[in-house]
């Protein structure tokens, strides 16, 4: 049996050293936690004296394994598996007290597996059933809707979240989100800040101090970031890692559950809009409180029929403070925001946007004055996409301030990259979902993330070729800032990602794993 979760174990960091304000450091190795989908039954429907137990557990996004135990070491027995999706398999075995088989489902979801065990010597048989749920989940887009605003008392008490405090947000059963939701996509914003700190979003209702971070802020700053997080006990938990109170806002843009909806397809990042050049929109800044549409479905690698698109949305050259909002075309702009900016700032944020009925999305400039807008498409969701999302309890996989088994401690030099392995199932890992953060920035720059063409063996033997430097940006920074952003990126055939420092001066990099998309 291949060990489940050996995938994506890219060296968890050791004890914290050299704390930097505003970024959580892992207090020690944090193992990814599997969902509690292991099930067991002793239901005997065959009327025999055979002592049989069944166990079922997911082993990949679409694949489950059923273990048949306590077979009394029959000389020869025949086992028939009815997988609950119209398919069956059969095997004959001898003299073992346990045997197993696995099955890959075409669609994610809950299934009843029926197992018939027959003693071939006597003809006596036993029939039992076991319930199982695939670990993979699929995405349903949700019109951008505010679930939490501590300034007004929406979703929580009307009060700031205290320093080192947390707030539990009920997600399941809220705003038409189903009760059996497994994970949720939220745009989380911290505002009314009076000191530096960070915010971590974790699954569950019980308050706890997190060892990862999703947003980083300084005094007077409003910072949003997209978060994809598992839902536990119907809730997600938001921890304020600063020492002073802050207000928190959360807007839902979609959710994941174990039933057919939309799978994910990663794309090589492609620029769809750049108002500075007239690409995909007029060559002029977007006017204050102006909006424009972007044709998505049927364009730039996104097929017709796609339900949502994953973007990197950037505001640049804004003349005044404000925000950008992305939403389905044909609708009134929601009272939510995806990117917050100050005059002269370049700020990027990851966004998942439902696609309107006409195949378009809209972007609105929520400022009184004009701003340039850049849009990069990184992937899409559709009913034809096979890659299902497997959520993880957020955990740190790389921190250049501490080093790892595959890279010594030290910042990324200007115009250089760090390669991070994501060892897993060859050919089935579609993309990983990461929270990336740069800190200790010595100058101005931006981060690019791309699949590495080299294998791990190439790195071990020194036979690598230097990857081509990508041009897309995942986040932008200035000197002395700490900037996070969510990244959904294909790891390529070799399952290694390159993180490029596209500035001329050094910067530290922190990477937290939130989950991954698996096609099998």
Short mmCIF file of C-alpha atoms in Angstrom, two decimals:
data_model
loop_
_atom_site.label_atom_id
_atom_site.label_comp_id
_atom_site.label_asym_id
_atom_site.label_seq_id
_atom_site.Cartn_x
_atom_site.Cartn_y
_atom_site.Cartn_z
CA UNK A 1 0.00 0.00 0.00
CA UNK A 2 1.27 3.44 -0.89
CA UNK A 3 1.17 5.74 2.09
CA UNK A 4 -1.54 8.38 1.77
CA UNK A 5 -0.19 11.89 2.40
CA UNK A 6 3.36 11.09 1.38
CA UNK A 7 2.50 13.57 -1.37
CA UNK A 8 3.41 17.20 -0.98
CA UNK A 9 5.64 16.64 2.06
CA UNK A 10 8.06 19.38 1.10
CA UNK A 11 10.02 19.60 4.34
CA UNK A 12 8.13 21.12 7.24
CA UNK A 13 10.05 23.77 9.12
CA UNK A 14 11.70 23.37 12.51
CA UNK A 15 11.45 25.46 15.66
CA UNK A 16 11.00 29.20 15.26
CA UNK A 17 14.04 31.46 15.07
CA UNK A 18 14.50 35.11 14.25
CA UNK A 19 10.85 36.12 14.39
CA UNK A 20 9.82 38.82 11.92
CA UNK A 21 6.86 40.99 12.97
CA UNK A 22 3.75 40.16 10.99
CA UNK A 23 4.63 36.63 9.81
CA UNK A 24 3.80 33.50 11.76
CA UNK A 25 6.71 31.12 12.28
CA UNK A 26 5.99 27.44 12.68
CA UNK A 27 6.63 26.30 16.23
CA UNK A 28 7.70 22.92 14.89
CA UNK A 29 6.93 20.42 12.18
CA UNK A 30 3.22 20.46 11.42
CA UNK A 31 1.94 17.35 9.65
CA UNK A 32 -0.95 17.68 7.20
CA UNK A 33 -4.15 16.28 8.65
CA UNK A 34 -6.29 13.82 6.69
CA UNK A 35 -10.05 14.14 6.66
CA UNK A 36 -11.86 11.70 8.92
CA UNK A 37 -13.36 9.65 6.11
CA UNK A 38 -12.35 6.22 7.36
CA UNK A 39 -15.48 4.14 7.85
CA UNK A 40 -16.20 0.68 9.22
CA UNK A 41 -19.16 -1.69 9.32
CA UNK A 42 -20.01 -5.04 10.89
CA UNK A 43 -23.46 -5.30 9.30
CA UNK A 44 -23.97 -8.98 8.37
CA UNK A 45 -26.66 -9.39 5.72
CA UNK A 46 -25.67 -12.86 4.51
CA UNK A 47 -26.77 -14.90 7.51
CA UNK A 48 -23.43 -16.76 7.74
CA UNK A 49 -21.02 -17.47 10.56
CA UNK A 50 -18.11 -15.78 8.81
CA UNK A 51 -16.44 -13.17 11.01
CA UNK A 52 -15.82 -10.26 8.67
CA UNK A 53 -15.19 -6.54 9.08
CA UNK A 54 -14.90 -3.86 6.39
CA UNK A 55 -12.91 -0.66 6.49
CA UNK A 56 -12.91 2.07 3.83
CA UNK A 57 -10.64 5.07 3.42
CA UNK A 58 -9.78 7.54 0.63
CA UNK A 59 -6.25 7.29 -0.77
CA UNK A 60 -6.40 9.94 -3.52
CA UNK A 61 -8.95 12.52 -4.63
CA UNK A 62 -11.03 9.99 -6.60
CA UNK A 63 -9.74 6.68 -5.25
CA UNK A 64 -10.83 4.74 -2.16
CA UNK A 65 -9.56 1.54 -0.63
CA UNK A 66 -11.68 -1.13 1.07
CA UNK A 67 -10.01 -3.55 3.48
CA UNK A 68 -11.68 -6.86 4.34
CA UNK A 69 -10.45 -8.17 7.70
CA UNK A 70 -10.87 -11.31 9.82
CA UNK A 71 -11.48 -13.89 7.12
CA UNK A 72 -10.79 -16.81 9.47
CA UNK A 73 -7.94 -17.84 7.16
CA UNK A 74 -10.27 -19.76 4.87
CA UNK A 75 -8.34 -22.07 2.52
CA UNK A 76 -9.80 -20.35 -0.53
CA UNK A 77 -12.32 -17.56 -0.72
CA UNK A 78 -13.79 -15.30 -3.38
CA UNK A 79 -14.49 -11.62 -2.79
CA UNK A 80 -16.78 -9.54 -4.99
CA UNK A 81 -16.79 -5.73 -4.63
CA UNK A 82 -19.79 -3.74 -5.81
CA UNK A 83 -18.43 -0.19 -5.74
CA UNK A 84 -21.79 1.56 -5.75
CA UNK A 85 -21.29 3.30 -9.10
CA UNK A 86 -22.37 0.46 -11.35
CA UNK A 87 -18.97 -1.27 -11.44
CA UNK A 88 -17.75 -4.44 -9.76
CA UNK A 89 -14.48 -6.28 -9.27
CA UNK A 90 -13.65 -9.78 -8.08
CA UNK A 91 -10.65 -11.56 -6.62
CA UNK A 92 -9.77 -14.97 -5.21
CA UNK A 93 -7.41 -15.28 -2.28
CA UNK A 94 -6.11 -17.90 0.11
CA UNK A 95 -5.06 -18.16 3.73
CA UNK A 96 -4.95 -14.49 4.71
CA UNK A 97 -6.79 -12.73 7.52
CA UNK A 98 -7.00 -9.48 5.53
CA UNK A 99 -7.19 -8.44 1.90
CA UNK A 100 -8.00 -5.23 0.10
CA UNK A 101 -8.89 -3.64 -3.18
CA UNK A 102 -9.17 -0.06 -4.41
CA UNK A 103 -11.36 1.74 -6.90
CA UNK A 104 -11.20 5.08 -8.72
CA UNK A 105 -14.53 6.87 -9.09
CA UNK A 106 -15.25 8.97 -12.16
CA UNK A 107 -17.13 11.45 -9.96
CA UNK A 108 -16.40 12.57 -6.42
CA UNK A 109 -19.04 11.87 -3.80
CA UNK A 110 -20.43 9.44 -1.23
CA UNK A 111 -20.81 5.78 -2.18
CA UNK A 112 -22.05 2.53 -0.60
CA UNK A 113 -19.68 -0.37 -1.27
CA UNK A 114 -21.15 -3.87 -1.01
CA UNK A 115 -18.72 -6.74 -0.42
CA UNK A 116 -19.62 -10.41 -0.84
CA UNK A 117 -17.21 -12.97 0.66
CA UNK A 118 -17.71 -16.59 -0.36
CA UNK A 119 -16.04 -19.71 1.06
CA UNK A 120 -15.33 -21.57 -2.17
CA UNK A 121 -15.03 -24.90 -0.31
CA UNK A 122 -18.47 -24.83 1.34
CA UNK A 123 -20.37 -22.23 -0.68
CA UNK A 124 -21.14 -20.23 2.49
CA UNK A 125 -21.05 -16.48 1.86
CA UNK A 126 -21.41 -13.23 3.74
CA UNK A 127 -22.57 -9.86 2.36
CA UNK A 128 -21.65 -6.58 4.05
CA UNK A 129 -21.71 -2.89 3.17
CA UNK A 130 -19.51 0.07 4.00
CA UNK A 131 -20.03 3.78 3.36
CA UNK A 132 -17.20 5.84 1.90
CA UNK A 133 -16.65 9.40 0.70
CA UNK A 134 -14.03 10.49 -1.79
CA UNK A 135 -11.43 12.84 -0.44
CA UNK A 136 -11.67 15.00 -3.54
CA UNK A 137 -14.16 17.87 -3.62
CA UNK A 138 -15.42 20.09 -6.43
CA UNK A 139 -16.09 23.80 -6.62
CA UNK A 140 -19.39 25.63 -6.77
CA UNK A 141 -19.10 29.37 -7.45
CA UNK A 142 -20.99 31.73 -5.17
CA UNK A 143 -21.89 35.32 -5.95
CA UNK A 144 -19.53 37.46 -3.84
CA UNK A 145 -21.34 37.82 -0.53
CA UNK A 146 -20.22 39.25 2.79
CA UNK A 147 -20.32 36.74 5.67
CA UNK A 148 -18.29 38.59 8.30
CA UNK A 149 -17.80 42.24 9.21
CA UNK A 150 -16.78 42.93 12.79
CA UNK A 151 -17.36 46.67 12.19
CA UNK A 152 -21.12 46.12 11.86
CA UNK A 153 -21.60 42.90 13.81
CA UNK A 154 -22.25 40.73 10.75
CA UNK A 155 -21.31 37.10 11.43
CA UNK A 156 -19.73 37.95 14.81
CA UNK A 157 -19.89 40.44 17.64
CA UNK A 158 -19.69 44.13 16.72
CA UNK A 159 -16.21 44.55 18.11
CA UNK A 160 -12.61 44.38 17.01
CA UNK A 161 -10.81 41.06 17.31
CA UNK A 162 -8.34 41.49 20.14
CA UNK A 163 -4.62 41.00 19.90
CA UNK A 164 -3.75 37.26 19.86
CA UNK A 165 -7.50 36.66 19.79
CA UNK A 166 -9.74 34.93 17.29
CA UNK A 167 -13.25 34.81 15.92
CA UNK A 168 -15.19 31.77 14.72
CA UNK A 169 -17.21 32.28 11.54
CA UNK A 170 -20.12 29.93 10.85
CA UNK A 171 -19.98 28.94 7.18
CA UNK A 172 -22.05 25.76 6.79
CA UNK A 173 -25.73 26.58 6.28
CA UNK A 174 -25.01 30.30 5.90
CA UNK A 175 -25.93 32.33 2.81
CA UNK A 176 -27.00 29.22 0.86
CA UNK A 177 -23.74 27.40 1.55
CA UNK A 178 -24.68 23.73 2.11
CA UNK A 179 -24.40 22.06 5.49
CA UNK A 180 -21.98 19.42 4.15
CA UNK A 181 -19.48 21.95 2.80
CA UNK A 182 -15.89 20.68 3.04
CA UNK A 183 -13.90 23.84 2.24
CA UNK A 184 -14.66 27.45 1.39
CA UNK A 185 -13.07 30.21 -0.69
CA UNK A 186 -13.11 33.50 1.20
CA UNK A 187 -11.71 36.92 0.47
CA UNK A 188 -10.54 37.99 3.93
CA UNK A 189 -9.70 41.62 4.73
CA UNK A 190 -8.07 43.10 7.81
CA UNK A 191 -8.71 46.81 8.44
CA UNK A 192 -8.59 49.53 11.13
CA UNK A 193 -5.12 48.33 12.13
CA UNK A 194 -3.03 50.24 14.68
CA UNK A 195 0.10 48.06 14.75
CA UNK A 196 1.87 45.39 12.69
CA UNK A 197 0.66 41.80 12.73
CA UNK A 198 -0.78 38.93 10.73
CA UNK A 199 -4.03 37.01 10.35
CA UNK A 200 -4.28 33.22 10.03
CA UNK A 201 -7.40 31.39 8.86
CA UNK A 202 -7.81 27.81 10.08
CA UNK A 203 -10.59 25.20 10.15
CA UNK A 204 -12.84 24.76 13.18
CA UNK A 205 -14.77 26.53 15.89
CA UNK A 206 -12.33 26.23 18.78
CA UNK A 207 -9.89 29.15 19.18
CA UNK A 208 -6.24 28.26 18.76
CA UNK A 209 -2.99 29.98 17.86
CA UNK A 210 -2.05 29.19 14.26
CA UNK A 211 1.46 28.47 12.97
CA UNK A 212 0.80 29.87 9.48
CA UNK A 213 -0.32 33.25 8.14
CA UNK A 214 -2.64 34.44 5.36
CA UNK A 215 -2.53 38.23 5.69
CA UNK A 216 0.17 40.58 6.94
CA UNK A 217 -0.47 44.19 7.91
CA UNK A 218 1.05 47.32 9.39
CA UNK A 219 -0.59 50.22 11.21
CA UNK A 220 -3.23 52.02 9.17
CA UNK A 221 -3.32 49.40 6.43
CA UNK A 222 -6.31 47.51 4.94
CA UNK A 223 -5.14 44.23 3.41
CA UNK A 224 -7.23 41.56 1.61
CA UNK A 225 -6.21 38.06 0.57
CA UNK A 226 -8.00 35.07 -0.91
CA UNK A 227 -8.11 32.07 1.43
CA UNK A 228 -9.18 28.50 0.69
CA UNK A 229 -9.67 26.72 3.99
CA UNK A 230 -11.32 23.50 5.25
CA UNK A 231 -14.58 23.84 7.17
CA UNK A 232 -14.71 21.93 10.44
CA UNK A 233 -17.79 21.71 12.65
CA UNK A 234 -19.40 24.15 10.23
CA UNK A 235 -16.88 26.91 11.03
CA UNK A 236 -13.59 28.51 10.12
CA UNK A 237 -11.40 30.26 12.68
CA UNK A 238 -9.65 33.62 12.16
CA UNK A 239 -6.71 34.33 14.43
CA UNK A 240 -5.30 37.84 14.89
CA UNK A 241 -1.57 37.28 15.32
CA UNK A 242 -0.90 40.92 16.19
CA UNK A 243 -0.83 42.43 19.65
CA UNK A 244 -3.49 45.07 18.98
CA UNK A 245 -7.18 44.76 17.96
CA UNK A 246 -8.24 44.73 14.30
CA UNK A 247 -11.45 44.52 12.31
CA UNK A 248 -11.97 41.53 10.03
CA UNK A 249 -14.12 41.14 6.92
CA UNK A 250 -14.80 37.93 4.96
CA UNK A 251 -16.57 37.59 1.60
CA UNK A 252 -17.43 34.16 0.16
CA UNK A 253 -16.80 33.51 -3.54
CA UNK A 254 -17.41 29.76 -3.64
CA UNK A 255 -17.25 26.46 -1.77
CA UNK A 256 -16.10 22.85 -2.16
CA UNK A 257 -18.04 19.69 -1.31
CA UNK A 258 -17.79 15.99 -2.14
CA UNK A 259 -20.28 15.99 -5.00
CA UNK A 260 -20.00 16.67 -8.74
CA UNK A 261 -19.73 20.37 -9.56
CA UNK A 262 -16.64 21.99 -11.07
CA UNK A 263 -13.16 20.49 -11.25
CA UNK A 264 -10.05 22.60 -11.73
CA UNK A 265 -7.74 23.02 -14.71
CA UNK A 266 -4.50 24.95 -14.25
CA UNK A 267 -3.21 27.19 -17.02
CA UNK A 268 0.17 28.67 -17.69
CA UNK A 269 -0.55 32.22 -16.45
CA UNK A 270 -1.78 34.33 -19.38
CA UNK A 271 -2.32 38.08 -19.30
CA UNK A 272 -5.91 38.97 -20.20
CA UNK A 273 -5.98 42.68 -19.40
CA UNK A 274 -3.40 45.44 -19.07
CA UNK A 275 -4.91 48.91 -19.31
CA UNK A 276 -1.42 50.43 -19.57
CA UNK A 277 -1.03 48.80 -22.99
CA UNK A 278 -4.63 48.52 -24.17
CA UNK A 279 -4.59 44.71 -23.83
CA UNK A 280 -8.09 43.33 -23.34
CA UNK A 281 -9.46 46.78 -22.47
CA UNK A 282 -9.14 50.41 -23.49
CA UNK A 283 -5.64 51.87 -23.27
CA UNK A 284 -6.46 54.22 -20.42
CA UNK A 285 -6.89 54.07 -16.70
CA UNK A 286 -10.21 52.82 -15.37
CA UNK A 287 -12.13 55.92 -14.24
CA UNK A 288 -13.14 56.41 -10.65
CA UNK A 289 -16.09 54.14 -9.89
CA UNK A 290 -15.94 52.90 -13.46
CA UNK A 291 -16.18 49.26 -14.54
CA UNK A 292 -15.38 47.16 -17.57
CA UNK A 293 -16.15 43.62 -18.78
CA UNK A 294 -13.65 40.90 -19.67
CA UNK A 295 -14.55 38.06 -22.06
CA UNK A 296 -13.44 34.86 -20.28
CA UNK A 297 -15.26 31.72 -21.48
CA UNK A 298 -13.99 30.71 -24.91
CA UNK A 299 -10.91 32.90 -24.63
CA UNK A 300 -7.27 32.52 -23.52
CA UNK A 301 -7.52 28.80 -22.80
CA UNK A 302 -10.77 28.97 -20.82
CA UNK A 303 -13.45 26.86 -22.56
CA UNK A 304 -17.07 27.78 -23.07
CA UNK A 305 -19.11 26.37 -20.22
CA UNK A 306 -16.52 27.16 -17.54
CA UNK A 307 -18.28 28.17 -14.33
CA UNK A 308 -15.55 30.22 -12.62
CA UNK A 309 -12.08 31.57 -13.33
CA UNK A 310 -9.01 31.90 -11.10
CA UNK A 311 -7.25 35.23 -11.58
CA UNK A 312 -4.45 37.35 -10.28
CA UNK A 313 -5.91 40.87 -10.13
CA UNK A 314 -3.51 43.81 -9.86
CA UNK A 315 -4.05 47.53 -9.31
CA UNK A 316 -1.18 49.77 -10.39
CA UNK A 317 -0.61 53.50 -10.76
CA UNK A 318 -3.72 54.39 -8.72
CA UNK A 319 -4.12 58.13 -8.16
CA UNK A 320 -5.93 57.75 -4.84
CA UNK A 321 -6.78 55.10 -2.26
CA UNK A 322 -9.49 52.64 -3.20
CA UNK A 323 -10.24 49.05 -4.10
CA UNK A 324 -11.01 46.75 -7.04
CA UNK A 325 -13.95 44.34 -7.13
CA UNK A 326 -14.31 41.42 -9.57
CA UNK A 327 -17.75 39.87 -10.08
CA UNK A 328 -19.91 38.07 -12.68
CA UNK A 329 -20.97 40.29 -15.58
CA UNK A 330 -24.59 41.33 -15.82
CA UNK A 331 -24.88 41.86 -12.07
CA UNK A 332 -24.76 44.90 -9.85
CA UNK A 333 -21.32 45.35 -8.32
CA UNK A 334 -21.38 43.73 -4.86
CA UNK A 335 -20.40 45.54 -1.68
CA UNK A 336 -17.18 43.54 -1.48
CA UNK A 337 -13.56 44.15 -2.44
CA UNK A 338 -10.73 42.00 -3.81
CA UNK A 339 -7.79 44.42 -3.92
CA UNK A 340 -7.23 47.42 -1.62
CA UNK A 341 -4.68 50.06 -2.60
CA UNK A 342 -3.22 53.43 -1.68
CA UNK A 343 -2.17 56.17 -4.08
CA UNK A 344 0.81 55.09 -6.17
CA UNK A 345 0.76 51.48 -4.90
CA UNK A 346 1.01 48.31 -7.00
CA UNK A 347 -1.03 45.60 -5.26
CA UNK A 348 -2.00 42.12 -6.47
CA UNK A 349 -4.52 39.65 -5.06
CA UNK A 350 -5.70 36.22 -6.12
CA UNK A 351 -9.39 36.03 -7.02
CA UNK A 352 -11.88 33.29 -7.93
CA UNK A 353 -14.76 34.82 -9.87
CA UNK A 354 -17.99 33.18 -11.07
CA UNK A 355 -18.38 33.67 -14.82
CA UNK A 356 -21.57 35.44 -15.93
CA UNK A 357 -24.14 33.88 -18.28
CA UNK A 358 -22.58 35.76 -21.20
CA UNK A 359 -19.15 34.25 -20.50
CA UNK A 360 -17.75 37.45 -19.01
CA UNK A 361 -16.69 38.92 -15.69
CA UNK A 362 -16.57 42.57 -14.64
CA UNK A 363 -13.98 44.60 -12.73
CA UNK A 364 -14.90 47.81 -10.92
CA UNK A 365 -12.60 50.56 -9.65
CA UNK A 366 -13.91 51.50 -6.21
CA UNK A 367 -11.93 54.73 -6.00
CA UNK A 368 -12.83 58.33 -6.76
CA UNK A 369 -9.87 58.59 -9.11
CA UNK A 370 -8.50 56.44 -11.98
CA UNK A 371 -6.24 53.41 -11.72
CA UNK A 372 -4.59 50.95 -14.09
CA UNK A 373 -5.68 47.32 -13.88
CA UNK A 374 -3.82 44.12 -14.82
CA UNK A 375 -5.53 40.70 -14.96
CA UNK A 376 -3.70 37.35 -15.31
CA UNK A 377 -5.69 34.12 -15.75
CA UNK A 378 -4.19 31.14 -13.89
CA UNK A 379 -6.93 28.49 -14.19
CA UNK A 380 -10.62 27.73 -14.40
CA UNK A 381 -13.37 25.49 -13.02
CA UNK A 382 -15.72 23.46 -15.22
CA UNK A 383 -17.83 20.31 -15.16
CA UNK A 384 -15.41 18.75 -17.67
CA UNK A 385 -12.34 19.25 -15.46
CA UNK A 386 -11.32 16.12 -13.55
CA UNK A 387 -8.99 17.57 -10.92
CA UNK A 388 -10.72 17.60 -7.53
CA UNK A 389 -9.58 19.68 -4.58
CA UNK A 390 -8.14 17.95 -1.52
CA UNK A 391 -8.02 20.47 1.34
CA UNK A 392 -5.24 20.44 3.93
CA UNK A 393 -5.03 21.95 7.36
CA UNK A 394 -2.76 24.89 6.45
CA UNK A 395 0.87 24.07 7.23
CA UNK A 396 4.26 25.56 6.41
CA UNK A 397 6.39 23.81 3.81
CA UNK A 398 9.16 26.35 3.17
CA UNK A 399 10.72 29.32 4.94
CA UNK A 400 13.94 30.78 3.55
CA UNK A 401 14.65 32.35 6.95
CA UNK A 402 15.07 28.88 8.42
CA UNK A 403 16.12 26.72 5.49
CA UNK A 404 15.10 23.15 4.75
CA UNK A 405 16.47 19.79 3.69
CA UNK A 406 16.44 20.88 0.04
CA UNK A 407 17.78 24.44 0.44
CA UNK A 408 20.08 26.12 2.93
CA UNK A 409 18.95 29.08 4.98
CA UNK A 410 19.09 32.43 3.23
CA UNK A 411 16.97 34.90 1.23
CA UNK A 412 16.33 34.68 -2.49
CA UNK A 413 18.84 36.80 -4.34
CA UNK A 414 17.67 39.28 -6.94
CA UNK A 415 16.75 37.68 -10.30
CA UNK A 416 17.18 34.24 -8.73
CA UNK A 417 14.75 31.47 -7.75
CA UNK A 418 14.16 28.76 -5.16
CA UNK A 419 12.97 25.34 -6.33
CA UNK A 420 10.52 23.61 -3.97
CA UNK A 421 9.56 19.93 -4.51
CA UNK A 422 6.02 18.63 -4.18
CA UNK A 423 6.55 14.88 -4.43
CA UNK A 424 3.33 13.05 -5.25
CA UNK A 425 1.38 10.95 -7.67
CA UNK A 426 3.04 11.10 -11.08
CA UNK A 427 0.75 12.46 -13.73
CA UNK A 428 -2.26 13.20 -11.52
CA UNK A 429 -1.27 16.27 -9.50
CA UNK A 430 -2.91 19.16 -11.36
CA UNK A 431 -1.98 22.07 -9.10
CA UNK A 432 -1.19 23.11 -5.54
CA UNK A 433 -2.87 25.85 -3.51
CA UNK A 434 -0.40 27.95 -1.56
CA UNK A 435 -0.20 31.06 0.54
CA UNK A 436 3.06 32.74 -0.47
CA UNK A 437 4.60 35.58 1.50
CA UNK A 438 7.67 37.72 0.86
CA UNK A 439 9.35 39.61 3.70
CA UNK A 440 12.64 41.34 4.56
CA UNK A 441 12.54 42.92 1.11
CA UNK A 442 15.65 44.93 0.28
CA UNK A 443 14.16 46.69 -2.75
CA UNK A 444 11.25 46.77 -5.18
CA UNK A 445 10.22 43.58 -6.97
CA UNK A 446 7.62 40.98 -7.79
CA UNK A 447 7.27 37.21 -7.37
CA UNK A 448 6.68 34.73 -10.19
CA UNK A 449 5.75 31.06 -9.71
CA UNK A 450 6.25 28.46 -12.44
CA UNK A 451 6.80 24.72 -12.89
CA UNK A 452 10.45 23.62 -13.05
CA UNK A 453 11.47 21.63 -16.17
CA UNK A 454 14.16 19.69 -14.26
CA UNK A 455 13.63 16.46 -12.32
CA UNK A 456 14.74 15.95 -8.74
CA UNK A 457 17.35 13.52 -10.03
CA UNK A 458 18.71 16.32 -12.23
CA UNK A 459 19.20 18.47 -9.14
CA UNK A 460 20.88 15.63 -7.25
CA UNK A 461 23.30 14.89 -10.09
CA UNK A 462 23.95 18.50 -11.09
CA UNK A 463 22.52 18.03 -14.59
CA UNK A 464 19.95 20.82 -14.50
CA UNK A 465 19.22 23.42 -17.11
CA UNK A 466 18.36 26.91 -15.93
CA UNK A 467 14.59 27.45 -16.24
CA UNK A 468 13.33 30.25 -18.44
CA UNK A 469 12.47 33.24 -16.28
CA UNK A 470 8.66 33.72 -16.32
CA UNK A 471 7.05 37.12 -16.90
CA UNK A 472 3.81 36.85 -14.91
CA UNK A 473 3.55 38.16 -11.36
CA UNK A 474 1.97 36.57 -8.29
CA UNK A 475 2.59 39.46 -5.91
CA UNK A 476 4.41 42.80 -5.83
CA UNK A 477 6.44 44.46 -3.09
CA UNK A 478 8.40 47.54 -2.14
CA UNK A 479 11.37 47.85 0.16
CA UNK A 480 10.77 46.84 3.77
CA UNK A 481 7.31 45.36 3.23
CA UNK A 482 5.74 41.98 3.99
CA UNK A 483 3.28 40.92 1.28
CA UNK A 484 1.19 37.70 1.02
CA UNK A 485 -0.95 36.29 -1.79
CA UNK A 486 -2.67 33.02 -2.59
CA UNK A 487 -1.15 31.09 -5.50
CA UNK A 488 -2.74 28.24 -7.46
CA UNK A 489 0.00 26.77 -9.63
CA UNK A 490 0.66 23.68 -11.73
CA UNK A 491 3.71 21.77 -10.53
CA UNK A 492 4.32 20.30 -13.99
CA UNK A 493 5.42 16.77 -14.78
CA UNK A 494 8.35 16.89 -12.35
CA UNK A 495 6.26 18.26 -9.45
CA UNK A 496 8.74 21.01 -8.61
CA UNK A 497 7.82 24.70 -8.39
CA UNK A 498 10.18 27.62 -8.93
CA UNK A 499 9.65 30.81 -6.92
CA UNK A 500 11.36 33.70 -8.69
CA UNK A 501 12.50 36.91 -7.04
CA UNK A 502 12.01 39.28 -9.96
CA UNK A 503 13.52 42.23 -8.16
CA UNK A 504 17.20 43.21 -8.14
CA UNK A 505 17.56 42.99 -4.35
CA UNK A 506 17.11 40.06 -1.95
CA UNK A 507 13.86 38.96 -0.27
CA UNK A 508 12.80 36.14 2.04
CA UNK A 509 10.07 33.72 1.00
CA UNK A 510 7.53 31.81 3.11
CA UNK A 511 5.19 29.17 1.60
CA UNK A 512 2.18 27.56 3.32
CA UNK A 513 0.30 24.66 1.72
CA UNK A 514 -3.52 24.93 1.77
CA UNK A 515 -4.37 21.93 -0.42
CA UNK A 516 -4.00 20.51 -3.90
CA UNK A 517 -5.97 19.45 -6.99
CA UNK A 518 -5.68 15.77 -7.91
CA UNK A 519 -7.05 14.28 -11.13
CA UNK A 520 -7.14 10.64 -9.97
#
